[in-house]
GROMACS .gro file of C-alpha atoms in nm:
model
  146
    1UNK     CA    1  12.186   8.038   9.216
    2UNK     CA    2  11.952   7.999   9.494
    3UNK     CA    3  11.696   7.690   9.525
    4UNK     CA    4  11.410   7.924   9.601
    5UNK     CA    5  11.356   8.079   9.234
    6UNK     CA    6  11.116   8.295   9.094
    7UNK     CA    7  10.964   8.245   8.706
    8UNK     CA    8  10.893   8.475   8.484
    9UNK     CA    9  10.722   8.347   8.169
   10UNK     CA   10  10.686   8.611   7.884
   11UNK     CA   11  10.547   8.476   7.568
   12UNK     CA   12  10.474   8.653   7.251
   13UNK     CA   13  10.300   8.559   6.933
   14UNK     CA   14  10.303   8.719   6.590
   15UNK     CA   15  10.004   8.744   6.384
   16UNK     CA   16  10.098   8.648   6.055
   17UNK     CA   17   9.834   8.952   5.972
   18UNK     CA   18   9.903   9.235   6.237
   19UNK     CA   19   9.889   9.552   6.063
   20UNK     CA   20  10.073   9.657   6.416
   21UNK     CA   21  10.285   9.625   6.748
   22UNK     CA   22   9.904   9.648   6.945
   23UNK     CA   23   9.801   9.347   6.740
   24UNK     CA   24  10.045   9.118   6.917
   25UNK     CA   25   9.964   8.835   7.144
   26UNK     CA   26  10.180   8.919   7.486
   27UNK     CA   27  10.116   8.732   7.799
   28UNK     CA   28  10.340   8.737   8.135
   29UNK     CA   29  10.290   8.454   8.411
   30UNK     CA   30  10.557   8.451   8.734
   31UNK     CA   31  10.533   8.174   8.995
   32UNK     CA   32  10.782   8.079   9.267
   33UNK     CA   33  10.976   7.742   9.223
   34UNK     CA   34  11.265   7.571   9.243
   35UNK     CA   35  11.568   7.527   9.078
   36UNK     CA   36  11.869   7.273   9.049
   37UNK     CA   37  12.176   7.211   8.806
   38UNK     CA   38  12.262   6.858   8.804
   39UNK     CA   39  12.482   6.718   8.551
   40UNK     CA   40  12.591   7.037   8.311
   41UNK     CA   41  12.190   7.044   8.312
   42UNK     CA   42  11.939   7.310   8.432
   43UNK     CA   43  11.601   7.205   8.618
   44UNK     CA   44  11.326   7.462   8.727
   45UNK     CA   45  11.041   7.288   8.867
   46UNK     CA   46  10.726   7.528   8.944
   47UNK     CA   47  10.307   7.479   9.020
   48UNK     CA   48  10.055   7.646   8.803
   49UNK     CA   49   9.679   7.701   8.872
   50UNK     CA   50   9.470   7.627   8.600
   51UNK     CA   51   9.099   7.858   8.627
   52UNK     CA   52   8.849   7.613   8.788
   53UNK     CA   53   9.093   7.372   8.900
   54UNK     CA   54   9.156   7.272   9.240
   55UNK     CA   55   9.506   7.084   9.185
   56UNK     CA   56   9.768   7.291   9.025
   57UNK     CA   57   9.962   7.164   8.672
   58UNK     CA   58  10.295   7.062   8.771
   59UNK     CA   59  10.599   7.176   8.528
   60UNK     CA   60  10.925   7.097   8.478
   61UNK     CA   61  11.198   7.279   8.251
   62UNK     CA   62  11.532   7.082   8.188
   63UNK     CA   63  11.769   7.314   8.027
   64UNK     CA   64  12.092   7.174   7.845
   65UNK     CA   65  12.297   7.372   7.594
   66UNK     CA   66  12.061   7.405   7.288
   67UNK     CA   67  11.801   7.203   7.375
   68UNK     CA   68  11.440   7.327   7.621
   69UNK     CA   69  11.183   7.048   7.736
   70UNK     CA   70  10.922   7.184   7.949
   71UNK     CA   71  10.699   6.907   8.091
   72UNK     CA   72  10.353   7.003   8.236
   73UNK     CA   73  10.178   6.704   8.400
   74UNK     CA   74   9.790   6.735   8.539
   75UNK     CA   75   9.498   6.843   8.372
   76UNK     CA   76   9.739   6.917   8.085
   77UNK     CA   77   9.982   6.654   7.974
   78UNK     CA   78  10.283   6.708   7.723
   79UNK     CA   79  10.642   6.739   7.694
   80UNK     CA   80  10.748   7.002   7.430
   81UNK     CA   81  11.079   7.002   7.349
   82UNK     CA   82  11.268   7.273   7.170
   83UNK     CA   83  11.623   7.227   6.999
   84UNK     CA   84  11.784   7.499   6.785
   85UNK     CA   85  11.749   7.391   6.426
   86UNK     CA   86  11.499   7.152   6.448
   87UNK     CA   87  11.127   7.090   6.448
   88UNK     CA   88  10.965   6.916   6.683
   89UNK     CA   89  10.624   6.723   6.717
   90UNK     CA   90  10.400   6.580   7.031
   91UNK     CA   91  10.048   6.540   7.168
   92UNK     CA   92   9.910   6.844   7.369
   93UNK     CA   93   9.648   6.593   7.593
   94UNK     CA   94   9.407   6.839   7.789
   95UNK     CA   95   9.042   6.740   7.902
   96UNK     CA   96   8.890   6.850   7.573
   97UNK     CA   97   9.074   6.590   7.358
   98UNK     CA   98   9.451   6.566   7.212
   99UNK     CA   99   9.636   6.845   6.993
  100UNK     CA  100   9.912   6.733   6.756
  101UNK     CA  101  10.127   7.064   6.792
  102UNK     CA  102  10.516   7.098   6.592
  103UNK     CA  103  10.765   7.362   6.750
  104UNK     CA  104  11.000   7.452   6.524
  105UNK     CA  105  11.275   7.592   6.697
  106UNK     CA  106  11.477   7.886   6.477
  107UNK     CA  107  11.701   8.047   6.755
  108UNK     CA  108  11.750   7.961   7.164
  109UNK     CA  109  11.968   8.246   7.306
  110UNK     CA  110  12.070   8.158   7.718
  111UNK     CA  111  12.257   8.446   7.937
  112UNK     CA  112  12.351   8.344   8.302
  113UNK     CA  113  12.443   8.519   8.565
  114UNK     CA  114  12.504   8.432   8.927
  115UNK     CA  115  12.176   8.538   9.064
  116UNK     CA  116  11.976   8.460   8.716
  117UNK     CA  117  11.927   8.244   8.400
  118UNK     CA  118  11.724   8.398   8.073
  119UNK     CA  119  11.608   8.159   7.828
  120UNK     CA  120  11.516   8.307   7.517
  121UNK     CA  121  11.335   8.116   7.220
  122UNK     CA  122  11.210   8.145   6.868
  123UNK     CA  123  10.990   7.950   6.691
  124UNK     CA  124  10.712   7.847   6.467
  125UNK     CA  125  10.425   7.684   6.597
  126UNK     CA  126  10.186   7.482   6.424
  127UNK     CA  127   9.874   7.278   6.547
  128UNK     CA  128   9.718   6.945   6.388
  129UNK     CA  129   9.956   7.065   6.121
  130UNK     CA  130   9.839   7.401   6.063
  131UNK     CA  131  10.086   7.690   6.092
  132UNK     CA  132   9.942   7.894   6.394
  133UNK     CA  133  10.238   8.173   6.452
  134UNK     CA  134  10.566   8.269   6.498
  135UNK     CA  135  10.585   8.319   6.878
  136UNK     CA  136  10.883   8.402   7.103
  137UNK     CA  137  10.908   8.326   7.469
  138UNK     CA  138  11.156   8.451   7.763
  139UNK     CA  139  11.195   8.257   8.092
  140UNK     CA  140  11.368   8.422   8.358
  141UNK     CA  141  11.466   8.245   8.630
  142UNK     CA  142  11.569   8.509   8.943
  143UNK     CA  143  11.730   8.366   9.255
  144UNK     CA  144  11.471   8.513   9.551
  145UNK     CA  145  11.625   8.695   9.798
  146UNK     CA  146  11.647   8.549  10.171
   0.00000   0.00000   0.00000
């Protein structure tokens, strides 16, 4: 794979009391990064603009076997990490004051490719120890074309 990648994000969360597919939470978020393997590891590094920011939230994804950390530093500070079979905890520090959020991780799926990596993840999110949703997110990572 190229170092000039592009991410695709694509998040979904289930409403515990959707009646209905439309009731779904979807979003979708690409950016252009970069991306490394070092070490049997995978590293996507990418900027995000936050609305009425004028420094962008830096991220990082490390990828190895069953285990996802995606770092965001900036405005928003946290390091979730995801491992198959296991629930995680950590602070979710934004300007407003700290969330206490647990991700626990039922299922992380990878397919690779020359050209692209897809990350796919279930899980169970909870906040200040509060079950929020079951949510499932995607991350494509597409090698961009010279």
């Amino acid at each position: 794979m190229t170092k000039e990648v592009l991410i695709t994000i694509q998040g979904l969360q289930f409403d515990v009391e959707a009646e209905n597919d439309e009731e779904l939470d979807k979003i979708e978020s690409i950016y252009p990064g970069e991306y490394y393997n070092r070490s049997g590891a995978h590293y996507i590094m990418y900027e995000e603009l936050m609305e009425e920011e004028e420094t962008p939230l830096k991220n990082m994804i490390k990828l190895r076997e069953k285990e996802f950390t995606l770092t965001k530093k900036g405005i928003i500070n946290v390091q979730m990490v995801f491992t198959e079979g296991k629930k995680t905890m950590t602070s979710y520090v934004t300007p407003f004051g700290n969330i206490m959020i647990a991700l626990d991780t039922s299922k992380i799926a990878v397919e690779e490719t020359e050209n692209e990596l897809k990350i796919h993840i279930d899980y169970g999110l909870e906040a200040n120890y509060q079950y929020i949703a079951d949510c499932h997110i995607t991350v494509t990572v597409t090698a961009r074309k010279e």
